């Protein structure tokens, strides 16, 4: 049974490893997109003009309310039309085809962003208003306030929530296998189809996900500890 | 427009299947989660260790892997195919229900554990002093208060479950997402199908959120 998992032409070890690499790539890219979209959406919700605020609220409500799988199918069938239409606005008339990779990263990122936005909004609101007023009274520039007062503290409040968003984003990448992107689930599916050993390959896939989620939880806990340095704790 | 109208019946039957999956796996998951939470809090390692392992395994792996392991994986073994379980495990419907129930029980069990731990110990002591039996104490004092405590978090978990049922479409079940996708792949209006399906999901979430709000208000009166 172990030779099925070996590295090389007869085993599926290398395919699974490549799949795991693809899973991590999609997850990291989608998470970064999500963080960017989340910051912008949170900013729009907190201090944007009314139409922007309305747009941000619609985005987070709708995307958090429908299954990620539906978002993936929507972009898979409708994404190239949308990009083609936008390209048309810039005078490009050709057909646009979106790859499975692009669809996967964009849709998982879109979902990630909606959840990240709520986490970031809550974290920014948790920073005491008095500190921002004090900074302004001292004549601090807006960007300086953001960099020195708001961001470091909001980051500390946001870290646990952002850790959860990362775990969710990682798990959502499994859904991209439905559009045949060769990530871990897809590779396990192909391997179990041709070897008739589905239990073995899905178990291996599950273990790989388990290792990634456990390691990243440790990582986020270390980040949290670092962000918490210098914060006084009540001891019982 | 014709295309949209003619697709409504199959979308509606997809929505009905989604509602079934949600209702069955939430009900079974809730029952199981009470056992999981109690085992997790038990003083005996023999009960606690399996509960900790169960919660850890189901929360750290993606639901899709769990579904595939149960649906494709279990059938690999002749022992399973020959057993009394096979009529159940060969049906995608029941495999989806089993996977969703186990997944839900792991998450809800952990939520419920927090709720149970939030019940003030003085109340348990008082109930004991009144000579209440352990089961009665649990049913009358601990569980109702734990449920009130976890209702907001449980509401979110229910909404997550509604979305999780969409994964049943990967094992051939034509629930809402599967139905929308099937129509989309043979029509020229794929986007409209997904928008209609999305509206169904939003309506379901809205109904759950309203029910949770109503429940919170009602339970708050009782206290």
Coordinates of C-alpha atoms in Angstrom, one line a residue:
Chain A
X1 CA 0.0 0.0 0.0
X2 CA 2.9 2.3 0.8
X3 CA 4.3 2.1 -2.7
X4 CA 1.1 3.9 -3.9
X5 CA 2.3 6.9 -2.0
X6 CA 5.9 6.7 -3.2
X7 CA 7.6 9.4 -5.1
X8 CA 8.0 8.7 -8.9
X9 CA 6.2 7.2 -11.8
X10 CA 4.5 4.4 -10.0
X11 CA 3.5 6.2 -6.8
X12 CA 1.2 9.2 -6.2
X13 CA 3.5 10.9 -3.7
X14 CA 4.8 13.5 -6.0
X15 CA 1.3 14.3 -7.4
X16 CA -0.1 14.7 -3.9
X17 CA 2.8 16.9 -2.9
X18 CA 2.3 19.1 -6.0
X19 CA -1.4 19.2 -5.1
X20 CA -0.6 20.3 -1.6
X21 CA 1.7 23.0 -3.0
X22 CA -1.1 24.3 -5.3
X23 CA -3.5 24.2 -2.3
X24 CA -1.2 26.4 -0.3
X25 CA -0.6 28.7 -3.2
X26 CA -4.3 29.2 -3.8
X27 CA -5.0 29.6 -0.1
X28 CA -2.2 32.2 0.4
X29 CA -3.1 34.3 -2.6
X30 CA -6.8 34.2 -1.8
X31 CA -6.1 35.1 1.8
X32 CA -3.9 38.1 0.7
X33 CA -6.7 39.2 -1.7
X34 CA -9.1 38.7 1.2
X35 CA -7.0 40.9 3.6
X36 CA -6.8 43.7 1.0
X37 CA -10.5 43.5 0.2
X38 CA -11.3 43.2 3.9
X39 CA -9.3 46.4 4.8
X40 CA -11.0 48.4 2.0
X41 CA -14.4 47.1 2.8
X42 CA -14.0 47.8 6.5
X43 CA -12.8 51.3 5.7
X44 CA -15.8 51.8 3.5
X45 CA -18.1 50.6 6.2
X46 CA -16.6 52.7 8.9
X47 CA -16.1 56.0 7.2
X48 CA -17.0 55.8 3.5
X49 CA -19.7 57.9 1.8
X50 CA -23.2 56.5 1.9
X51 CA -23.2 54.7 -1.5
X52 CA -19.8 53.0 -0.7
X53 CA -21.1 52.0 2.7
X54 CA -24.1 50.5 1.2
X55 CA -22.0 48.6 -1.4
X56 CA -19.8 47.3 1.4
X57 CA -22.7 46.1 3.5
X58 CA -24.2 44.3 0.4
X59 CA -20.9 42.6 -0.3
X60 CA -20.4 41.3 3.2
X61 CA -24.1 40.3 3.7
X62 CA -24.5 38.5 0.4
X63 CA -21.1 36.8 0.2
X64 CA -21.3 35.6 3.8
X65 CA -24.8 34.4 3.2
X66 CA -24.3 32.2 0.1
X67 CA -22.2 29.0 -0.1
X68 CA -18.6 29.5 -1.3
X69 CA -19.3 26.7 -3.8
X70 CA -22.0 28.9 -5.4
X71 CA -19.5 31.8 -5.7
X72 CA -17.0 29.5 -7.4
X73 CA -19.7 28.3 -9.9
X74 CA -20.8 31.9 -10.5
X75 CA -17.3 33.0 -11.4
X76 CA -16.6 29.9 -13.4
X77 CA -19.6 30.4 -15.6
X78 CA -20.0 34.2 -15.4
X79 CA -16.5 35.4 -14.7
X80 CA -15.1 35.4 -18.2
X81 CA -18.1 37.3 -19.4
X82 CA -17.6 39.9 -16.7
X83 CA -13.9 40.3 -17.4
X84 CA -14.5 40.4 -21.1
X85 CA -17.1 43.2 -20.6
X86 CA -14.6 45.1 -18.5
X87 CA -11.9 44.6 -21.1
X88 CA -14.3 45.9 -23.6
X89 CA -14.6 49.1 -21.7
X90 CA -10.9 49.6 -22.2
X91 CA -11.3 48.9 -25.9
X92 CA -10.3 45.2 -26.0
X93 CA -12.6 43.2 -28.2
X94 CA -11.3 39.7 -28.0
X95 CA -12.7 36.8 -26.0
X96 CA -11.4 36.4 -22.5
X97 CA -11.0 32.9 -20.9
X98 CA -10.4 32.6 -17.1
X99 CA -8.3 29.7 -16.0
X100 CA -9.4 27.4 -13.2
X101 CA -6.6 28.9 -11.1
X102 CA -7.8 32.5 -11.6
X103 CA -11.5 31.5 -10.9
X104 CA -10.4 29.6 -7.8
X105 CA -8.1 32.4 -6.3
X106 CA -10.7 35.1 -7.2
X107 CA -13.7 33.3 -5.7
X108 CA -12.0 32.1 -2.5
X109 CA -10.5 35.5 -2.1
X110 CA -13.9 37.2 -2.5
X111 CA -15.3 35.0 0.2
X112 CA -12.3 35.5 2.4
X113 CA -12.6 39.2 2.1
X114 CA -16.2 39.4 3.2
X115 CA -15.3 37.6 6.5
X116 CA -12.0 39.5 6.9
X117 CA -13.9 42.8 6.5
X118 CA -16.1 42.0 9.5
X119 CA -13.1 41.0 11.7
X120 CA -11.2 44.1 10.8
X121 CA -14.2 46.4 11.3
X122 CA -14.7 45.0 14.8
X123 CA -11.0 45.3 15.6
X124 CA -10.8 49.0 14.5
X125 CA -13.9 49.8 16.5
X126 CA -12.4 48.2 19.6
X127 CA -9.6 50.8 19.7
X128 CA -10.6 53.4 22.3
X129 CA -11.8 56.6 20.6
X130 CA -10.0 58.7 23.2
X131 CA -6.7 57.6 21.9
X132 CA -7.5 58.7 18.4
X133 CA -8.7 62.1 19.7
X134 CA -5.6 62.5 21.8
X135 CA -3.4 61.8 18.8
X136 CA -5.3 64.3 16.8
X137 CA -5.0 66.9 19.6
X138 CA -1.3 66.4 19.5
X139 CA -1.4 67.4 15.9
X140 CA -0.6 63.9 14.5
X141 CA -1.1 63.4 10.8
X142 CA -3.9 61.0 9.7
X143 CA -1.4 58.5 8.2
X144 CA 0.8 58.7 11.3
X145 CA -2.2 58.0 13.5
X146 CA -3.1 55.0 11.4
X147 CA 0.5 53.7 11.6
X148 CA 1.3 54.4 15.2
X149 CA -2.0 54.3 17.1
X150 CA -4.7 52.5 15.2
X151 CA -3.1 49.8 13.2
X152 CA -0.9 48.2 15.9
X153 CA -3.8 48.0 18.3
X154 CA -6.4 46.9 15.8
X155 CA -4.1 44.2 14.5
X156 CA -3.9 42.8 18.1
X157 CA -7.7 42.6 18.3
X158 CA -8.0 41.3 14.8
X159 CA -5.5 38.4 15.0
X160 CA -7.6 35.7 16.5
X161 CA -10.4 36.4 14.0
X162 CA -8.0 36.6 11.1
X163 CA -6.7 33.2 12.1
X164 CA -10.2 31.8 11.8
X165 CA -10.5 33.4 8.4
X166 CA -7.3 31.8 7.3
X167 CA -8.5 28.3 8.4
X168 CA -11.8 28.9 6.6
X169 CA -10.0 30.1 3.4
X170 CA -7.7 27.0 3.5
X171 CA -10.7 24.7 3.7
X172 CA -12.6 26.6 1.0
X173 CA -9.8 25.9 -1.4
X174 CA -10.9 22.2 -1.5
X175 CA -14.0 23.4 -3.3
X176 CA -11.9 24.7 -6.2
X177 CA -11.4 21.0 -7.1
X178 CA -14.9 21.1 -8.7
X179 CA -13.5 23.2 -11.6
X180 CA -10.6 20.7 -12.0
X181 CA -7.8 22.7 -10.6
X182 CA -5.0 20.3 -9.6
X183 CA -4.9 21.1 -5.9
X184 CA -4.8 18.4 -3.2
X185 CA -8.4 17.3 -3.3
X186 CA -8.4 17.0 -7.1
X187 CA -5.1 15.0 -7.0
X188 CA -6.5 12.7 -4.3
X189 CA -9.7 12.3 -6.5
X190 CA -7.7 11.4 -9.6
X191 CA -5.4 9.0 -7.6
X192 CA -8.3 7.2 -6.0
X193 CA -10.1 6.9 -9.3
X194 CA -7.2 5.2 -11.0
X195 CA -6.0 3.0 -8.1
X196 CA -9.5 2.2 -6.6
X197 CA -8.1 3.1 -3.2
X198 CA -10.3 6.1 -2.3
X199 CA -10.0 5.6 1.5
X200 CA -6.2 5.7 1.4
X201 CA -5.9 8.8 -0.7
X202 CA -8.7 10.9 1.1
X203 CA -7.2 9.8 4.4
X204 CA -3.8 11.1 3.3
X205 CA -5.4 14.3 2.1
X206 CA -7.2 14.7 5.4
X207 CA -3.9 14.3 7.2
X208 CA -2.2 16.9 5.1
X209 CA -5.0 19.4 5.8
X210 CA -4.8 18.5 9.5
X211 CA -1.0 19.2 9.6
X212 CA -1.5 22.6 7.7
X213 CA -4.3 23.7 10.0
X214 CA -2.5 22.7 13.2
X215 CA 0.8 24.3 12.1
X216 CA -1.0 27.5 11.1
X217 CA -2.9 27.6 14.4
X218 CA 0.5 27.4 16.2
X219 CA 1.8 30.2 13.9
X220 CA -1.2 32.5 14.6
X221 CA -0.9 31.9 18.4
X222 CA 2.8 32.9 18.2
X223 CA 1.8 36.1 16.3
X224 CA -0.9 36.8 18.9
X225 CA 1.7 36.4 21.7
X226 CA 4.0 38.9 19.9
X227 CA 1.2 41.4 19.3
X228 CA 0.2 41.0 23.0
X229 CA 3.7 41.9 24.3
X230 CA 3.6 44.8 26.6
X231 CA -0.1 44.3 27.4
X232 CA -0.7 44.0 31.1
X233 CA -2.7 41.0 32.1
X234 CA -4.9 40.5 35.1
X235 CA -3.7 37.6 37.1
X236 CA -6.0 35.7 39.4
Chain B
X1 CA -37.2 35.0 -19.1
X2 CA -38.7 31.7 -20.3
X3 CA -35.6 29.9 -19.4
X4 CA -35.8 31.3 -15.9
X5 CA -39.5 30.4 -15.4
X6 CA -39.0 26.9 -16.8
X7 CA -36.0 26.3 -14.4
X8 CA -37.9 27.4 -11.3
X9 CA -39.5 23.9 -10.6
X10 CA -36.1 22.1 -10.5
X11 CA -34.6 25.0 -8.4
X12 CA -37.5 24.7 -6.0
X13 CA -37.0 20.9 -5.7
X14 CA -33.3 21.6 -5.1
X15 CA -34.2 24.1 -2.4
X16 CA -36.5 21.5 -0.8
X17 CA -33.6 19.0 -0.7
X18 CA -31.4 21.6 0.8
X19 CA -34.0 22.3 3.5
X20 CA -34.2 18.5 4.3
X21 CA -30.4 18.2 4.5
X22 CA -30.2 21.2 6.8
X23 CA -33.1 20.2 9.0
X24 CA -32.0 16.5 9.4
X25 CA -28.3 17.1 10.0
X26 CA -29.0 20.0 12.4
X27 CA -31.4 17.9 14.4
X28 CA -29.2 14.9 14.5
X29 CA -26.1 17.1 15.0
X30 CA -27.6 18.8 18.0
X31 CA -28.5 15.5 19.7
X32 CA -25.0 14.2 19.1
X33 CA -23.4 17.5 20.3
X34 CA -25.0 17.1 23.7
X35 CA -23.2 13.8 24.1
X36 CA -20.0 15.2 22.7
X37 CA -20.0 18.2 25.1
X38 CA -20.8 16.0 28.1
X39 CA -18.0 13.5 27.2
X40 CA -15.6 16.5 26.6
X41 CA -16.4 17.7 30.1
X42 CA -16.4 14.3 31.7
X43 CA -14.0 13.6 34.6
X44 CA -13.1 10.2 33.0
X45 CA -10.3 10.2 30.5
X46 CA -12.0 7.3 28.6
X47 CA -14.9 9.6 27.7
X48 CA -12.9 12.8 27.4
X49 CA -10.1 11.6 25.1
X50 CA -12.4 10.4 22.3
X51 CA -14.4 13.6 22.5
X52 CA -11.3 15.7 22.2
X53 CA -10.1 13.7 19.3
X54 CA -13.4 13.8 17.5
X55 CA -13.7 17.6 17.9
X56 CA -10.1 18.1 16.8
X57 CA -10.4 15.8 13.7
X58 CA -13.6 17.2 12.4
X59 CA -12.8 20.8 13.0
X60 CA -9.2 20.6 11.5
X61 CA -10.1 18.9 8.2
X62 CA -12.3 20.3 5.4
X63 CA -15.8 19.1 5.2
X64 CA -15.3 18.0 1.5
X65 CA -12.7 15.5 2.6
X66 CA -15.0 14.1 5.3
X67 CA -17.8 13.7 2.7
X68 CA -15.5 12.0 0.2
X69 CA -14.1 9.7 2.9
X70 CA -17.5 8.5 3.9
X71 CA -19.0 8.3 0.5
X72 CA -16.1 7.0 -1.6
X73 CA -13.8 5.8 1.1
X74 CA -16.1 3.5 3.1
X75 CA -17.2 1.5 0.0
X76 CA -13.6 0.4 -0.7
X77 CA -13.8 -2.2 2.0
X78 CA -15.6 -5.5 1.4
X79 CA -16.4 -5.7 5.0
X80 CA -18.4 -2.5 4.8
X81 CA -20.1 -3.6 1.5
X82 CA -21.2 -6.9 3.1
X83 CA -22.4 -5.3 6.3
X84 CA -25.9 -4.1 7.3
X85 CA -24.6 -0.5 6.9
X86 CA -24.2 -0.8 3.2
X87 CA -27.8 0.1 2.2
X88 CA -27.2 3.4 4.1
X89 CA -23.6 4.1 3.1
X90 CA -24.2 3.5 -0.6
X91 CA -26.8 6.3 -0.7
X92 CA -25.3 9.7 -1.3
X93 CA -28.2 11.2 0.6
X94 CA -27.3 9.4 3.8
X95 CA -23.6 9.9 3.4
X96 CA -24.2 13.6 3.1
X97 CA -26.4 13.5 6.2
X98 CA -23.8 11.5 8.2
X99 CA -20.9 13.8 7.2
X100 CA -22.9 17.0 7.9
X101 CA -24.2 15.6 11.2
X102 CA -20.7 14.6 12.4
X103 CA -19.2 17.9 11.3
X104 CA -22.0 19.9 12.9
X105 CA -21.8 17.9 16.2
X106 CA -18.0 18.7 16.5
X107 CA -18.6 22.4 16.1
X108 CA -21.8 22.6 18.1
X109 CA -20.3 20.3 20.8
X110 CA -17.5 22.8 21.4
X111 CA -20.0 25.7 21.5
X112 CA -22.2 23.8 23.9
X113 CA -19.3 23.0 26.1
X114 CA -18.7 26.8 26.6
X115 CA -22.4 27.2 27.3
X116 CA -22.4 24.5 29.9
X117 CA -19.3 25.9 31.6
X118 CA -20.9 29.3 31.8
X119 CA -23.7 28.1 34.2
X120 CA -22.8 29.4 37.6
X121 CA -21.6 26.6 39.9
X122 CA -23.6 27.9 42.8
X123 CA -26.8 26.9 41.0
X124 CA -25.6 23.4 40.5
X125 CA -24.7 23.2 44.2
X126 CA -28.1 24.6 45.1
X127 CA -29.8 22.0 43.0
X128 CA -27.7 19.2 44.5
X129 CA -28.6 20.5 48.0
X130 CA -32.2 20.3 47.1
X131 CA -31.6 16.6 46.3
X132 CA -32.0 16.8 42.5
X133 CA -31.0 13.8 40.6
X134 CA -28.0 14.3 38.1
X135 CA -30.2 13.9 35.0
X136 CA -32.9 16.1 36.3
X137 CA -30.3 18.7 37.3
X138 CA -28.9 18.6 33.9
X139 CA -32.2 18.8 32.1
X140 CA -33.8 21.5 34.3
X141 CA -30.9 23.7 35.4
X142 CA -27.8 23.3 33.2
X143 CA -29.1 22.6 29.6
X144 CA -31.7 25.3 29.4
X145 CA -29.3 28.0 30.6
X146 CA -26.5 26.6 28.4
X147 CA -28.8 26.9 25.3
X148 CA -29.7 30.4 26.1
X149 CA -26.0 31.3 26.4
X150 CA -25.0 29.7 23.1
X151 CA -28.0 30.8 21.0
X152 CA -26.2 33.6 19.1
X153 CA -23.2 31.4 18.3
X154 CA -25.5 28.5 17.5
X155 CA -27.4 30.7 15.1
X156 CA -24.1 31.4 13.2
X157 CA -23.4 27.7 13.1
X158 CA -26.9 27.0 11.7
X159 CA -26.2 29.5 8.9
X160 CA -22.8 27.8 8.2
X161 CA -24.7 24.5 8.0
X162 CA -27.1 25.9 5.3
X163 CA -24.1 26.8 3.2
X164 CA -22.3 23.5 4.0
X165 CA -25.2 21.5 2.5
X166 CA -24.1 22.8 -0.9
X167 CA -21.2 20.3 -0.8
X168 CA -23.7 17.5 -1.1
X169 CA -23.8 18.4 -4.8
X170 CA -20.3 17.0 -5.2
X171 CA -21.6 13.5 -4.5
X172 CA -24.4 13.8 -7.1
X173 CA -27.2 15.2 -4.9
X174 CA -29.2 17.8 -6.8
X175 CA -29.7 20.2 -3.9
X176 CA -30.0 23.9 -4.6
X177 CA -26.4 24.6 -5.7
X178 CA -26.3 21.3 -7.7
X179 CA -29.6 22.1 -9.4
X180 CA -28.5 25.6 -10.3
X181 CA -25.2 24.3 -11.7
X182 CA -27.0 21.7 -13.8
X183 CA -29.2 24.2 -15.4
X184 CA -26.4 26.7 -15.8
X185 CA -24.3 24.2 -17.7
X186 CA -26.9 23.7 -20.4
X187 CA -28.4 27.2 -20.6
X188 CA -27.1 30.5 -21.9
X189 CA -28.1 32.2 -18.7
X190 CA -25.8 30.7 -16.1
X191 CA -25.5 33.8 -14.0
X192 CA -29.3 34.2 -13.5
X193 CA -29.5 30.7 -12.1
X194 CA -26.9 31.3 -9.5
X195 CA -28.4 34.6 -8.6
X196 CA -31.8 32.9 -8.0
X197 CA -30.2 30.1 -6.0
X198 CA -28.3 32.8 -4.0
X199 CA -31.5 34.5 -3.2
X200 CA -33.0 31.2 -1.9
X201 CA -29.9 30.9 0.5
X202 CA -30.2 34.4 1.7
X203 CA -33.9 33.9 2.4
X204 CA -33.1 30.8 4.4
X205 CA -30.4 32.6 6.4
X206 CA -32.8 35.5 7.1
X207 CA -35.4 33.0 8.4
X208 CA -32.9 31.4 10.7
X209 CA -31.6 34.8 11.9
X210 CA -35.2 35.9 12.7
X211 CA -35.9 32.7 14.5
X212 CA -32.8 33.1 16.6
X213 CA -33.7 36.7 17.5
X214 CA -37.2 35.5 18.4
X215 CA -35.7 32.7 20.5
X216 CA -33.3 35.1 22.3
X217 CA -36.1 37.5 23.2
X218 CA -38.3 34.6 24.5
X219 CA -35.6 33.0 26.5
X220 CA -34.5 36.4 28.0
X221 CA -38.1 36.8 29.4
X222 CA -37.8 33.4 31.1
X223 CA -34.7 34.6 33.0

